[in-house]
Coordinates of C-alpha atoms and ligand atoms in Angstrom, one line a residue:
M1 CA -2.7 13.9 -34.9
T2 CA -6.1 13.4 -33.4
F3 CA -7.0 12.4 -29.9
R4 CA -7.8 8.9 -31.2
E5 CA -4.4 8.6 -32.9
D6 CA -2.4 9.9 -29.9
G7 CA -4.5 7.8 -27.6
A8 CA -3.7 4.7 -29.6
L9 CA 0.0 5.6 -29.5
A10 CA -0.1 6.1 -25.7
V11 CA -1.8 2.8 -25.1
D12 CA 0.7 1.2 -27.4
W13 CA 3.5 2.9 -25.5
V14 CA 2.3 1.4 -22.2
A15 CA 1.8 -2.0 -23.7
S16 CA 5.4 -2.0 -25.1
Y17 CA 6.7 -0.7 -21.7
L18 CA 5.0 -3.5 -19.8
E19 CA 6.4 -6.0 -22.2
R20 CA 10.0 -4.9 -21.7
V21 CA 9.9 -3.5 -18.1
R22 CA 11.6 -6.7 -16.7
E23 CA 14.7 -5.9 -18.7
L24 CA 15.0 -2.2 -17.5
P25 CA 17.3 -1.3 -14.5
V26 CA 14.8 -1.6 -11.7
L27 CA 16.2 1.3 -9.7
A28 CA 16.8 4.5 -11.6
Q29 CA 20.5 4.8 -12.3
V30 CA 20.7 8.6 -12.3
E31 CA 22.3 11.2 -10.1
P32 CA 20.1 13.7 -8.2
G33 CA 19.3 16.7 -10.4
A34 CA 20.1 14.9 -13.6
V35 CA 16.4 14.7 -14.7
R36 CA 15.8 18.4 -14.2
A37 CA 19.1 19.3 -15.9
A38 CA 18.0 17.3 -19.0
L39 CA 14.7 19.3 -19.3
P40 CA 14.1 22.9 -20.5
R41 CA 14.1 25.4 -17.6
S42 CA 11.0 27.2 -18.9
P43 CA 7.7 26.0 -20.3
P44 CA 7.0 26.2 -24.0
D45 CA 5.3 29.3 -25.4
E46 CA 3.8 27.5 -28.3
P47 CA 1.7 24.3 -28.3
E48 CA 3.6 21.1 -29.0
P49 CA 2.1 17.8 -30.3
F50 CA 1.5 15.0 -27.8
G51 CA 4.0 13.0 -29.7
A52 CA 6.7 15.3 -28.3
V53 CA 5.7 14.2 -24.8
L54 CA 5.9 10.6 -25.8
R55 CA 9.3 11.2 -27.4
D56 CA 10.7 12.9 -24.3
L57 CA 9.3 10.1 -22.2
D58 CA 11.5 7.7 -24.1
E59 CA 14.5 9.8 -24.6
V60 CA 14.7 12.0 -21.4
L61 CA 12.5 10.6 -18.7
L62 CA 12.8 6.8 -19.0
P63 CA 16.3 6.6 -17.4
G64 CA 15.0 8.6 -14.4
L65 CA 12.2 6.1 -13.7
S66 CA 12.4 3.4 -11.1
H67 CA 10.2 0.6 -12.2
S68 CA 7.6 -0.4 -9.6
Q69 CA 5.9 -2.2 -12.5
S70 CA 8.9 -4.5 -12.8
P71 CA 8.5 -8.1 -11.7
R72 CA 12.0 -7.7 -10.2
W73 CA 11.0 -4.9 -7.9
F74 CA 11.2 -6.5 -4.4
A75 CA 11.6 -3.3 -2.3
Y76 CA 9.2 -1.9 0.3
F77 CA 6.1 -3.7 -0.9
G78 CA 5.5 -5.1 -4.4
I79 CA 2.8 -3.2 -6.2
T80 CA 1.1 -3.5 -9.6
S81 CA -0.9 -1.3 -11.8
S82 CA -2.7 -4.1 -13.5
E83 CA -4.0 -3.8 -17.1
P84 CA -7.6 -3.3 -16.1
G85 CA -6.4 -0.7 -13.6
V86 CA -4.4 1.1 -16.3
L87 CA -7.3 1.2 -18.7
A88 CA -9.7 2.3 -15.9
E89 CA -7.4 5.2 -15.0
L90 CA -7.7 6.4 -18.7
L91 CA -11.5 6.3 -18.4
I92 CA -11.4 8.1 -15.0
A93 CA -9.4 10.9 -16.5
G94 CA -11.6 11.0 -19.6
L95 CA -14.8 11.2 -17.5
N96 CA -13.3 13.5 -14.9
Q97 CA -16.1 13.1 -12.5
L98 CA -16.4 15.8 -9.8
G99 CA -17.1 13.9 -6.7
I100 CA -18.3 16.6 -4.3
L101 CA -22.0 15.8 -4.0
W102 CA -24.1 12.7 -4.9
R103 CA -25.8 14.8 -7.6
T104 CA -22.5 15.8 -9.3
S105 CA -21.9 12.1 -10.0
P106 CA -24.4 9.6 -8.6
V107 CA -22.4 6.8 -10.2
L108 CA -19.2 7.9 -8.5
Q109 CA -20.8 7.7 -5.1
E110 CA -22.9 4.6 -5.6
L111 CA -20.2 2.6 -7.3
E112 CA -17.8 3.6 -4.5
E113 CA -20.2 2.3 -1.9
L114 CA -20.9 -0.8 -3.9
T115 CA -17.3 -1.7 -4.6
L116 CA -16.4 -1.2 -0.9
D117 CA -19.2 -3.6 0.0
W118 CA -17.9 -6.1 -2.6
L119 CA -14.4 -5.8 -1.3
A120 CA -15.6 -6.2 2.3
Q121 CA -17.4 -9.4 1.3
L122 CA -14.2 -10.7 -0.4
L123 CA -12.2 -10.0 2.7
G124 CA -14.7 -11.7 5.0
L125 CA -15.6 -8.4 6.8
P126 CA -18.9 -8.2 8.5
E127 CA -22.0 -6.9 6.7
G128 CA -23.1 -3.3 7.2
L129 CA -19.8 -1.5 7.4
H130 CA -19.6 1.9 5.9
G131 CA -16.8 2.2 3.4
H132 CA -15.2 4.9 1.4
I133 CA -12.0 5.4 -0.6
E134 CA -9.1 7.7 0.4
D135 CA -5.9 8.4 -1.5
T136 CA -3.6 6.7 0.9
A137 CA -3.5 4.8 4.2
S138 CA -1.9 7.9 5.7
T139 CA -5.1 9.8 5.1
S140 CA -7.3 6.9 6.2
T141 CA -5.5 6.7 9.5
L142 CA -5.4 10.5 9.9
V143 CA -9.2 10.8 9.5
S144 CA -9.9 7.8 11.7
L145 CA -7.8 9.2 14.5
A146 CA -9.5 12.5 14.1
A147 CA -12.9 10.7 14.4
A148 CA -11.6 8.9 17.5
R149 CA -10.4 12.1 19.1
S150 CA -13.8 13.9 18.4
I151 CA -15.7 11.6 20.7
R152 CA -13.1 11.7 23.6
P153 CA -11.8 15.2 23.4
D154 CA -10.2 14.9 26.8
A155 CA -8.3 11.7 26.0
R156 CA -5.2 12.8 24.1
T157 CA -3.2 9.6 23.7
V158 CA -2.8 7.2 20.8
L159 CA -1.1 3.9 21.3
C160 CA 0.5 1.6 18.7
S161 CA 3.3 -0.9 18.5
E162 CA 6.9 0.3 18.1
H163 CA 6.6 -1.3 14.6
A164 CA 3.5 0.7 13.5
H165 CA 3.9 2.7 10.3
S166 CA 5.2 6.3 10.5
S167 CA 1.8 7.5 9.2
V168 CA 0.5 7.0 12.7
D169 CA 3.3 9.2 14.1
K170 CA 2.4 11.8 11.5
A171 CA -1.3 11.7 12.2
A172 CA -0.8 12.0 15.9
K173 CA 1.5 15.0 15.3
L174 CA -1.0 16.8 13.1
L175 CA -3.9 16.1 15.5
E176 CA -1.8 17.2 18.5
L177 CA -2.2 13.8 20.2
D178 CA 0.5 12.1 22.2
L179 CA 1.7 8.9 20.7
R180 CA 2.8 6.1 23.0
K181 CA 4.8 3.3 21.4
V182 CA 4.2 0.0 23.0
P183 CA 7.1 -2.5 23.0
A184 CA 6.7 -5.6 20.7
D185 CA 7.4 -9.2 21.6
N186 CA 10.2 -11.3 20.0
E187 CA 8.1 -11.8 16.9
F188 CA 7.6 -8.0 16.5
R189 CA 4.0 -8.0 17.7
L190 CA 2.5 -5.4 20.1
R191 CA 2.4 -6.8 23.6
P192 CA -1.3 -6.1 24.7
E193 CA -0.5 -6.6 28.4
L194 CA 1.6 -3.4 28.2
L195 CA -1.3 -1.2 26.9
E196 CA -2.1 1.5 29.4
L197 CA -5.4 2.9 28.2
D198 CA -5.9 5.7 30.8
G199 CA -6.3 8.9 28.8
A200 CA -6.3 7.1 25.5
C201 CA -8.6 7.9 22.6
A202 CA -7.4 5.2 20.2
V203 CA -5.2 2.2 19.7
V204 CA -3.7 1.4 16.2
A205 CA -3.2 -2.3 15.7
T206 CA -1.3 -3.4 12.6
I207 CA -1.9 -6.6 10.6
G208 CA 1.2 -6.7 8.4
T209 CA 3.7 -4.2 9.8
T210 CA 5.9 -2.4 7.4
S211 CA 9.2 -3.9 8.4
T212 CA 8.4 -7.6 9.0
T213 CA 4.7 -7.9 8.2
S214 CA 4.1 -9.1 11.8
V215 CA 0.5 -9.3 13.0
D216 CA -0.5 -7.6 16.3
P217 CA -2.7 -9.7 18.5
V218 CA -6.0 -8.0 17.5
P219 CA -8.4 -10.1 19.6
A220 CA -6.6 -9.3 22.8
I221 CA -6.2 -5.6 21.8
A222 CA -9.9 -5.5 20.9
D223 CA -10.8 -6.9 24.4
R224 CA -8.8 -4.2 26.0
C225 CA -10.2 -1.4 23.8
A226 CA -13.8 -2.6 24.4
A227 CA -13.4 -2.7 28.1
A228 CA -11.9 0.8 28.2
G229 CA -14.2 2.4 25.5
V230 CA -11.2 3.2 23.3
W231 CA -11.3 3.4 19.5
L232 CA -9.6 0.5 17.7
H233 CA -8.1 1.3 14.3
V234 CA -6.7 -1.6 12.3
D235 CA -4.0 -0.8 9.8
A236 CA -3.9 -3.6 7.3
A237 CA -2.6 -1.4 4.5
Y238 CA -0.4 -4.1 2.9
A239 CA -1.7 -7.4 4.3
G240 CA -5.4 -6.8 4.2
T241 CA -5.7 -8.1 0.7
A242 CA -4.5 -11.5 1.9
A243 CA -7.8 -11.9 3.7
L244 CA -9.2 -12.9 0.3
C245 CA -7.6 -16.3 0.9
P246 CA -9.4 -18.5 3.5
E247 CA -6.1 -20.2 4.5
L248 CA -4.7 -16.8 5.5
R249 CA -7.8 -15.5 7.3
H250 CA -6.6 -16.6 10.7
H251 CA -4.2 -13.6 10.6
F252 CA -7.2 -11.3 10.6
A253 CA -8.9 -12.7 13.7
G254 CA -10.6 -9.9 15.6
W255 CA -10.4 -7.2 12.9
E256 CA -14.2 -7.4 12.6
R257 CA -14.3 -5.8 16.0
A258 CA -12.4 -2.7 15.0
D259 CA -14.0 0.7 14.8
S260 CA -12.1 1.4 11.6
I261 CA -10.0 -0.7 9.2
V262 CA -7.7 0.4 6.4
V263 CA -6.6 -1.7 3.4
N264 CA -4.7 -0.4 0.4
P265 CA -5.8 -2.0 -2.9
H266 CA -2.9 0.0 -4.4
K267 CA -0.5 -2.2 -2.5
W268 CA -1.4 -5.9 -3.2
L269 CA -4.6 -5.8 -5.2
G270 CA -3.4 -4.7 -8.6
V271 CA -5.1 -1.2 -8.4
P272 CA -2.9 1.7 -9.6
I273 CA -1.8 4.2 -7.0
D274 CA -3.8 5.8 -5.4
C275 CA -6.5 3.7 -3.7
S276 CA -6.9 3.2 0.0
T277 CA -10.1 1.7 1.3
L278 CA -11.5 2.6 4.8
W279 CA -14.3 0.9 6.6
T280 CA -16.0 1.8 9.8
R281 CA -18.8 0.5 11.9
R282 CA -19.3 4.0 13.3
P283 CA -20.0 6.2 10.3
D284 CA -22.0 8.7 12.4
V285 CA -18.8 9.6 14.3
Y286 CA -17.0 10.4 11.1
R287 CA -20.0 12.4 9.9
D288 CA -20.2 14.4 13.1
A289 CA -16.5 15.1 13.0
F290 CA -16.3 16.1 9.3
S291 CA -19.7 17.2 7.9
L292 CA -19.6 20.8 6.9
V293 CA -21.9 21.7 4.1
P294 CA -21.7 25.3 2.9
E295 CA -24.6 27.1 1.3
Y296 CA -23.4 26.6 -2.3
L297 CA -23.5 22.8 -1.7
R298 CA -26.9 22.6 -0.1
V299 CA -29.3 20.5 -2.2
G300 CA -32.8 19.0 -1.9
E301 CA -32.0 15.3 -1.9
E302 CA -31.5 13.5 1.4
V303 CA -28.2 11.8 0.5
A304 CA -25.1 12.3 2.5
S305 CA -22.2 13.0 0.2
L306 CA -19.0 10.9 0.9
S307 CA -17.2 14.2 1.6
E308 CA -19.1 14.4 4.8
Y309 CA -17.1 11.4 6.1
T310 CA -13.7 12.8 5.6
Q311 CA -11.5 15.8 5.4
V312 CA -11.5 16.5 1.6
L313 CA -14.4 17.8 -0.4
G314 CA -13.7 16.6 -3.9
R315 CA -12.9 13.0 -4.7
R316 CA -11.6 11.2 -7.8
F317 CA -13.6 8.4 -9.5
R318 CA -11.2 5.8 -7.9
A319 CA -14.0 3.3 -7.5
L320 CA -14.0 2.7 -11.3
K321 CA -10.5 1.2 -11.2
L322 CA -11.2 -0.9 -8.1
W323 CA -14.4 -2.1 -9.8
A324 CA -12.6 -2.9 -13.0
V325 CA -9.9 -4.9 -11.2
L326 CA -12.4 -6.8 -9.1
R327 CA -14.4 -7.7 -12.2
C328 CA -11.5 -8.5 -14.5
Y329 CA -9.7 -10.8 -12.0
G330 CA -12.6 -12.0 -9.9
R331 CA -12.2 -13.6 -6.5
T332 CA -10.3 -16.6 -7.9
G333 CA -7.9 -14.5 -10.1
L334 CA -6.9 -12.4 -7.1
Q335 CA -6.6 -15.3 -4.8
G336 CA -4.3 -17.0 -7.3
R337 CA -1.9 -14.1 -7.3
I338 CA -1.8 -13.8 -3.6
R339 CA -1.2 -17.5 -3.1
E340 CA 1.5 -17.5 -5.7
H341 CA 3.3 -14.6 -4.0
V342 CA 3.1 -16.4 -0.6
R343 CA 4.4 -19.6 -2.2
L344 CA 7.3 -17.7 -3.8
A345 CA 8.2 -16.0 -0.5
A346 CA 8.2 -19.4 1.2
L347 CA 10.5 -20.8 -1.5
F348 CA 12.9 -17.9 -1.1
E349 CA 12.8 -18.2 2.7
G350 CA 13.7 -21.9 2.3
W351 CA 16.7 -21.1 0.1
V352 CA 18.0 -18.6 2.7
R353 CA 17.5 -21.0 5.5
A354 CA 19.4 -23.7 3.6
D355 CA 22.5 -21.5 3.1
A356 CA 24.8 -21.3 6.2
E357 CA 26.1 -17.9 5.0
W358 CA 22.6 -16.3 5.4
E359 CA 19.9 -16.1 8.1
V360 CA 16.2 -15.5 8.2
V361 CA 15.5 -13.0 11.0
A362 CA 11.7 -12.7 11.3
P363 CA 8.7 -15.0 11.0
R364 CA 7.0 -14.7 7.5
P365 CA 3.2 -14.6 7.7
F366 CA 2.7 -13.3 4.1
S367 CA 5.0 -12.5 1.2
V368 CA 7.9 -10.6 2.7
V369 CA 11.1 -12.3 3.8
C370 CA 13.5 -10.5 6.3
F371 CA 17.0 -11.9 6.1
R372 CA 20.7 -11.0 6.2
L373 CA 24.1 -12.2 5.5
R374 CA 25.7 -13.5 8.7
R375 CA 28.2 -10.7 8.6
L376 CA 28.6 -7.2 9.9
D377 CA 25.9 -4.6 9.4
E378 CA 28.2 -2.5 7.2
E379 CA 28.7 -5.5 4.9
N380 CA 24.9 -6.0 4.6
E381 CA 24.5 -2.4 3.8
R382 CA 27.2 -2.4 1.1
L383 CA 25.7 -5.6 -0.3
L384 CA 22.3 -3.8 -0.7
E385 CA 24.0 -0.9 -2.4
R386 CA 25.7 -3.1 -4.9
V387 CA 22.6 -5.2 -5.6
N388 CA 20.5 -2.1 -6.3
A389 CA 23.3 -0.4 -8.3
S390 CA 23.3 -3.4 -10.6
G391 CA 19.8 -2.5 -11.7
D392 CA 19.0 -6.3 -11.8
I393 CA 16.6 -6.2 -8.8
F394 CA 15.6 -3.6 -6.2
V395 CA 15.5 -4.7 -2.6
S396 CA 15.1 -2.5 0.5
H397 CA 16.1 -2.8 4.2
T398 CA 15.0 -2.3 7.7
R399 CA 16.6 -2.5 11.2
L400 CA 15.5 -5.1 13.7
R401 CA 16.8 -5.2 17.2
G402 CA 19.5 -2.8 16.1
R403 CA 20.7 -5.0 13.2
Y404 CA 20.7 -4.1 9.5
V405 CA 18.2 -6.4 7.7
L406 CA 17.3 -6.9 4.0
R407 CA 13.7 -7.4 3.0
L408 CA 12.5 -9.3 -0.1
A409 CA 8.9 -8.2 -0.8
I410 CA 7.0 -10.2 -3.4
G411 CA 3.8 -8.5 -4.7
N412 CA 4.1 -7.6 -8.3
F413 CA 1.5 -9.6 -10.4
G414 CA 4.2 -10.3 -13.0
T415 CA 6.7 -11.9 -10.7
T416 CA 7.5 -15.5 -11.5
E417 CA 9.6 -18.2 -9.8
E418 CA 12.3 -17.4 -12.3
D419 CA 12.4 -13.8 -11.1
V420 CA 12.7 -14.9 -7.5
R421 CA 15.4 -17.4 -8.4
F422 CA 17.2 -14.6 -10.3
A423 CA 17.0 -12.4 -7.2
W424 CA 18.6 -15.0 -5.0
E425 CA 21.4 -15.4 -7.7
V426 CA 22.0 -11.7 -7.7
L427 CA 22.1 -11.5 -3.9
R428 CA 24.6 -14.4 -3.7
R429 CA 26.6 -13.1 -6.6
E430 CA 27.0 -9.7 -5.0
A431 CA 27.7 -11.3 -1.5
S432 CA 30.6 -13.3 -3.0
R433 CA 32.2 -10.0 -4.2
S434 CA 32.8 -8.6 -0.8
Ligands
PLP501 C1 1.4 -0.9 7.5 C2 1.4 0.4 6.7 N1 0.5 1.3 6.9 C3 0.5 2.5 6.2 C4 1.3 2.7 5.2 C5 1.2 4.0 4.4 O1 0.7 3.8 3.2 P1 0.3 5.0 2.2 O2 1.5 5.2 1.4 O3 -0.9 4.6 1.4 O4 0.0 6.2 3.1 C6 2.2 1.7 4.8 C7 3.2 1.9 3.7 O5 3.9 1.1 3.3 C8 2.3 0.5 5.6 O6 3.2 -0.4 5.3

């Protein structure tokens, strides 16, 4: 088989997979260790054809996959590797650009800068921000807090809401900063009047927290940070994409005043994992904190490489997949998907509210509904286990005010009203079995 023939088979495999993924058990129905046990313990001595890899994908690996590409994946956040994103990943691997210096791939660097400008325009961010791509929001937050620390070396505290993502805890731990969790109000938003900024180098405000997608009051937090000269990092990893829709922009009030902002196109924008976009209005702070150019990378041209703004040297050509998705959907195509997800979440929320056996337990600004059966925590927990064990849908949970809560997160580009209706049927079916 030639590369062309194998390539055609691989694309065909993905196309067939995407056609049937809705019918596959969403959560892998295997026991821990089963995948390894089904595979040889040692690597092959002799070369095998690529067809053997595809065969094992079908026969051995498929049952061990949980399908985030399924329109019936409602856990954590809904994500999508859209078709242009899939094809761009193939091109990225084929091109294998070495993103260490502008000269090792002028296109990689300039397309990354351009697509970040494009996305900033789509999200209504101010002109002139410096943007680059990181692998994940965890890295974007880590490097931003490192930048914040570098300009206030004596201030060793980071503040965030009790609902901020655990990546903030991790970054603070790695940077040896003290993390202070600020209590949230009854709608799960940071209470700005409780911010004590003495000795603080940064505040992390979240637009779209992980549990409930609550929105911290960024304008008030920005006022406090500005008055105290403290860095403001806005984590909009999930919800940031919603700023594409003018009717949802009010949730983003004040984010233009942040020192740094992270949005994950690999969450709600149809870009395959990994792609996290980071903007700053203070690129010089990042460059001072991170630029370290060894002799072998010194060159004549006066172009700062993107590696000078972050911790890693080499970068993947991620901009190509972001560019492909922005072009192949366009503003209107992406807005259409986000609006549909928000509509479906509102529909689901309405069904839950209309049923006396269930309750909605948090406001819903975007496309995630937090709800529970009006029964004991243990019954909700067992319900979730049964639902996920059925393989019909995949739903995850959180804990709010000590209570066990289910979350239905809509975000896969293939999810239809029928899928959401099906999810509600499965939940009620399994609830009636307890
Ligand atoms: C608000 C928020 N921030 C950060 C993250 C971490 O994202 P990543 O997996 O890209 O590090 C998440 C993950 O869900 C999140 O919800």
